[in-house]
XYZ file of C-alpha atoms in Angstrom:
343
model
C 100.312 -64.587 55.807
C 97.135 -67.174 56.267
C 93.511 -65.810 55.223
C 90.430 -65.693 57.769
C 86.997 -65.115 57.254
C 84.782 -65.217 60.228
C 81.177 -66.407 59.549
C 79.292 -69.258 62.592
C 80.102 -67.756 65.650
C 76.876 -65.455 66.882
C 77.275 -61.630 66.662
C 76.863 -59.892 70.418
C 76.326 -55.922 71.091
C 78.571 -54.907 73.231
C 76.927 -51.823 75.709
C 79.959 -49.054 76.033
C 79.492 -47.069 78.986
C 76.288 -45.150 80.174
C 76.731 -41.586 80.953
C 73.471 -39.735 81.565
C 71.261 -36.605 80.550
C 69.747 -34.315 83.112
C 66.348 -34.658 83.288
C 64.175 -30.599 83.723
C 60.797 -30.265 83.834
C 59.218 -26.753 81.107
C 56.584 -25.074 83.290
C 54.725 -24.505 79.524
C 54.748 -28.290 78.667
C 52.923 -30.419 80.061
C 55.711 -33.341 79.578
C 59.589 -33.145 80.461
C 61.989 -31.926 77.604
C 65.698 -33.192 78.240
C 68.065 -30.243 79.438
C 71.430 -29.758 77.358
C 73.807 -31.925 78.893
C 76.141 -30.921 81.544
C 79.393 -29.708 80.944
C 82.374 -32.236 81.293
C 85.514 -31.128 81.545
C 88.154 -31.733 78.771
C 90.260 -34.115 81.534
C 86.917 -36.450 82.313
C 87.367 -35.872 85.479
C 83.686 -36.759 85.738
C 83.061 -40.214 83.767
C 82.875 -43.225 84.815
C 85.871 -45.653 83.324
C 85.155 -49.249 84.327
C 88.344 -49.987 86.298
C 90.395 -48.146 88.766
C 92.370 -45.586 86.523
C 95.538 -44.172 88.295
C 98.437 -41.841 86.360
C 102.270 -42.114 85.594
C 103.081 -38.570 86.050
C 105.432 -37.609 82.045
C 107.145 -34.095 81.502
C 106.748 -33.495 77.741
C 108.978 -30.438 76.234
C 108.842 -29.092 79.591
C 105.263 -28.845 80.464
C 104.004 -31.544 83.142
C 101.352 -33.465 82.032
C 99.663 -36.705 83.213
C 98.881 -40.307 81.514
C 95.783 -42.464 82.672
C 95.562 -45.911 82.647
C 93.836 -48.627 84.021
C 96.074 -52.167 85.339
C 94.467 -55.085 85.014
C 94.466 -58.139 87.017
C 93.443 -61.723 85.231
C 90.520 -63.617 87.645
C 91.249 -66.484 86.655
C 94.638 -68.328 87.094
C 96.990 -65.790 86.282
C 98.956 -66.488 82.538
C 102.222 -64.101 83.694
C 101.505 -62.028 79.823
C 100.029 -59.229 79.233
C 98.462 -57.251 77.071
C 97.870 -53.467 76.070
C 94.941 -52.204 74.055
C 95.727 -48.701 72.707
C 92.899 -46.889 70.965
C 91.815 -45.222 68.555
C 91.349 -40.967 67.570
C 87.581 -40.117 68.364
C 87.817 -42.991 71.478
C 89.315 -43.031 75.650
C 90.689 -47.200 77.019
C 86.706 -47.029 78.461
C 85.142 -48.530 75.343
C 88.151 -51.228 75.758
C 85.921 -52.716 79.202
C 84.280 -56.079 77.278
C 88.334 -56.988 76.083
C 89.309 -56.254 79.196
C 87.263 -58.357 80.369
C 87.378 -61.488 78.332
C 91.657 -61.526 78.466
C 91.586 -61.674 82.573
C 88.975 -63.869 81.937
C 92.117 -65.621 80.108
C 94.217 -65.046 81.989
C 96.601 -61.779 81.217
C 97.121 -59.082 82.029
C 95.550 -56.003 80.570
C 97.157 -52.392 80.206
C 94.810 -49.854 78.629
C 96.341 -46.399 78.453
C 94.061 -43.387 77.264
C 97.590 -41.430 74.383
C 98.643 -38.280 75.888
C 95.717 -36.018 74.153
C 93.050 -37.840 75.364
C 90.668 -38.935 77.095
C 91.193 -38.890 80.752
C 94.934 -37.703 80.136
C 96.437 -34.170 79.369
C 95.907 -32.046 76.279
C 99.476 -29.684 76.178
C 99.059 -27.804 73.048
C 102.235 -30.095 71.914
C 103.956 -31.242 68.082
C 102.149 -34.907 68.793
C 103.840 -38.233 66.789
C 103.784 -41.319 67.111
C 107.092 -41.945 68.556
C 106.246 -40.326 71.668
C 103.844 -41.962 71.792
C 105.738 -45.194 71.607
C 107.896 -43.596 73.056
C 104.749 -42.835 76.240
C 103.239 -45.866 75.977
C 107.136 -48.066 76.729
C 107.887 -45.868 80.232
C 104.541 -46.356 81.104
C 105.024 -50.003 81.090
C 108.807 -49.993 82.545
C 107.219 -48.141 85.366
C 104.705 -51.417 85.788
C 107.582 -53.507 85.901
C 105.791 -54.963 82.425
C 109.467 -55.875 80.589
C 107.095 -58.299 77.034
C 103.562 -56.670 75.712
C 101.316 -58.168 73.481
C 99.476 -54.824 71.349
C 96.400 -54.865 70.539
C 95.669 -51.444 69.062
C 92.451 -49.794 66.890
C 92.137 -47.704 63.845
C 94.973 -44.666 65.574
C 95.170 -46.720 67.764
C 97.278 -48.957 64.806
C 99.036 -46.569 63.481
C 100.584 -46.785 67.006
C 101.128 -50.477 67.422
C 102.893 -50.151 64.435
C 104.871 -48.118 65.410
C 105.622 -49.610 69.034
C 106.861 -52.690 67.141
C 108.515 -50.794 65.267
C 110.322 -49.536 67.646
C 110.427 -52.797 70.163
C 110.984 -55.453 68.876
C 112.593 -57.004 71.965
C 109.801 -55.681 74.531
C 106.234 -56.578 71.563
C 105.169 -59.968 71.785
C 102.347 -60.140 69.427
C 100.472 -57.586 67.318
C 97.552 -57.158 66.775
C 95.101 -54.329 64.516
C 92.036 -54.024 64.469
C 90.722 -51.768 61.892
C 93.510 -50.416 61.860
C 93.843 -46.337 59.905
C 97.225 -46.572 57.927
C 96.663 -48.683 55.462
C 96.975 -46.097 52.634
C 98.932 -42.316 52.251
C 95.762 -40.119 52.964
C 99.153 -37.296 51.312
C 98.159 -39.430 48.614
C 94.617 -37.922 47.864
C 93.576 -36.163 51.137
C 95.114 -32.246 51.034
C 97.168 -30.390 53.036
C 94.574 -28.414 56.125
C 96.326 -25.539 58.826
C 95.911 -26.255 62.287
C 93.734 -23.093 62.509
C 91.149 -25.221 59.638
C 91.394 -28.479 61.787
C 90.717 -26.947 64.634
C 87.608 -24.114 63.630
C 86.112 -27.552 62.421
C 85.800 -29.316 66.011
C 83.915 -26.232 67.074
C 81.225 -27.422 63.460
C 80.464 -29.857 64.528
C 77.478 -29.889 65.819
C 75.836 -33.133 67.980
C 73.495 -34.075 64.785
C 77.067 -34.523 62.794
C 79.065 -35.782 65.504
C 76.236 -39.195 65.538
C 75.766 -39.095 61.626
C 79.667 -39.556 62.004
C 79.708 -42.179 64.650
C 77.096 -43.838 62.883
C 79.127 -44.382 59.296
C 81.313 -46.910 61.721
C 78.451 -49.613 62.446
C 76.609 -51.560 59.947
C 73.866 -53.106 62.632
C 75.040 -51.718 66.295
C 72.265 -49.762 68.180
C 72.087 -46.537 68.114
C 71.482 -46.841 71.648
C 75.009 -48.483 72.619
C 77.155 -45.549 70.407
C 75.197 -42.477 71.397
C 77.293 -42.392 74.984
C 79.919 -40.905 72.900
C 77.663 -38.570 70.940
C 76.760 -37.215 74.420
C 80.315 -36.971 75.814
C 82.035 -34.867 72.358
C 79.008 -32.865 72.506
C 79.363 -32.271 77.421
C 82.708 -31.059 75.946
C 81.680 -28.978 73.491
C 81.249 -27.079 76.787
C 84.352 -27.029 78.079
C 85.445 -23.366 79.331
C 88.702 -25.954 77.976
C 87.583 -26.894 74.682
C 89.632 -24.234 72.861
C 93.221 -26.549 74.022
C 91.077 -29.919 73.652
C 90.606 -28.782 69.641
C 93.875 -27.990 69.296
C 95.080 -31.129 71.121
C 92.405 -33.015 68.133
C 93.545 -30.662 65.587
C 97.706 -32.538 66.422
C 96.612 -35.195 66.598
C 94.447 -35.890 63.227
C 98.149 -33.367 61.744
C 100.219 -36.758 63.670
C 98.171 -38.767 60.948
C 98.172 -37.545 58.250
C 101.090 -36.647 58.362
C 103.226 -39.515 59.911
C 102.083 -42.932 57.675
C 103.311 -45.857 58.474
C 101.885 -47.993 56.051
C 105.785 -47.935 54.251
C 106.297 -49.745 57.340
C 105.145 -52.758 57.151
C 107.531 -55.067 55.164
C 110.319 -54.609 58.286
C 107.247 -55.304 61.194
C 109.668 -58.577 63.119
C 106.412 -59.891 65.322
C 103.785 -62.401 64.236
C 100.463 -60.442 63.580
C 96.976 -60.420 63.461
C 94.932 -58.592 61.158
C 91.086 -58.671 62.304
C 88.545 -56.084 59.753
C 85.237 -55.191 59.283
C 84.532 -55.736 55.899
C 82.222 -52.851 55.437
C 84.763 -49.857 56.937
C 85.159 -47.183 54.822
C 87.165 -45.211 56.993
C 88.920 -42.478 55.486
C 90.825 -39.875 57.269
C 90.496 -36.091 55.741
C 86.712 -38.149 54.044
C 85.087 -34.913 54.311
C 88.262 -33.038 52.061
C 87.783 -36.084 49.280
C 86.266 -35.471 46.270
C 83.656 -37.797 45.950
C 85.277 -39.490 42.783
C 88.118 -40.195 44.513
C 86.385 -42.246 47.717
C 84.882 -44.703 45.480
C 88.324 -45.732 44.970
C 90.019 -45.420 48.808
C 88.555 -46.186 52.356
C 88.449 -49.654 50.714
C 89.140 -52.064 53.603
C 88.491 -55.375 52.532
C 91.515 -55.441 49.551
C 93.042 -52.443 52.130
C 93.529 -55.626 54.575
C 95.126 -58.188 52.604
C 97.947 -55.931 50.458
C 98.128 -55.115 54.600
C 98.511 -58.831 55.580
C 100.371 -59.236 52.008
C 103.107 -56.918 53.077
C 103.671 -58.007 56.550
C 105.426 -61.230 57.576
C 104.270 -63.770 59.238
C 101.412 -62.578 59.510
C 97.150 -64.298 59.815
C 93.873 -61.687 58.558
C 90.829 -63.065 59.902
C 87.651 -60.812 57.698
C 84.444 -60.119 59.654
C 81.734 -59.993 56.735
C 78.825 -58.050 57.451
C 81.579 -55.654 60.452
C 82.798 -52.534 60.374
C 84.892 -50.572 62.435
C 85.452 -51.072 65.442
C 84.454 -54.887 65.490
C 85.560 -56.025 69.670
C 82.129 -52.986 70.246
C 80.318 -54.354 66.855
C 81.724 -58.605 66.536
C 82.592 -58.647 70.255
C 82.166 -62.424 69.867
C 83.321 -62.701 66.778
C 87.242 -60.845 68.387
C 87.645 -61.941 71.416
C 87.982 -65.550 69.757
C 90.309 -65.124 66.923
C 91.732 -62.479 68.974
C 92.312 -65.752 72.223
C 93.409 -67.817 70.012
C 95.880 -65.578 67.942
C 97.409 -64.713 71.637
C 97.868 -67.956 72.716
């Protein structure tokens, strides 16, 4: 286990894929005013990803589904190695765009799935589990004839990455956890929630409340850079299938809450890198925690150190003045640490 703080490299923002607002002219006002964004299907059919999207058909609990993914070849001399990037709960594969570019430029083949229940993938009403998502990811790699892979997981994707590495240690070369959630057991301080209450919370979300929520992930990332996440969520909420999306989101919250991976860190057998933005205070179910208790949880500087102590053969890179998503807010530092670890 080694600790390292990165602060000397220049920081830079990375634009996420842009969505657009349709402007209409008002017959009364002298200037145009923005109309509500157009609805977006829950499979994000009209949302452009940075690389071609393909689909893997899967049958889950007897229900036909399909898993969206991007498979990007190296743009420079291939090194014969592959990396899979696992997204967080409130995100989808497209936000890995600049990380894909950094990796393919270094010779890696990169696979970026949208997990079932997220992004362009199906949203079945099933009992979600990290075992299922890890199995689906392994099935995708089998289909692509990728025997071994380095696994990079952000936020919820970090929990999934741990589950994948624990389930498939012989095909996991290296493990990278970027501000993973699940560094603490949320059941110890977040009261359990019913599926109905969690689904209802999705309906109560407004553009304003969601914008504030997304803003809490960052320290200095420009609002214009993360506004597309808000626009996508707002457009999906207008979909005729939003109820299915909301239930899927509620069920994946329950998955995170009910299936901690924290207690398995000591059993991880592959070399592991933790990249931790030091200003992150993410807590799953934060709005359900008392103000006094909230002062003692979600403390990523301490959580990162403890995780690094518990995971054998691990390395911790701490990023000062960075929040929950280093690969967007501090891409230069993040990609430098990632490439140095993978080489």
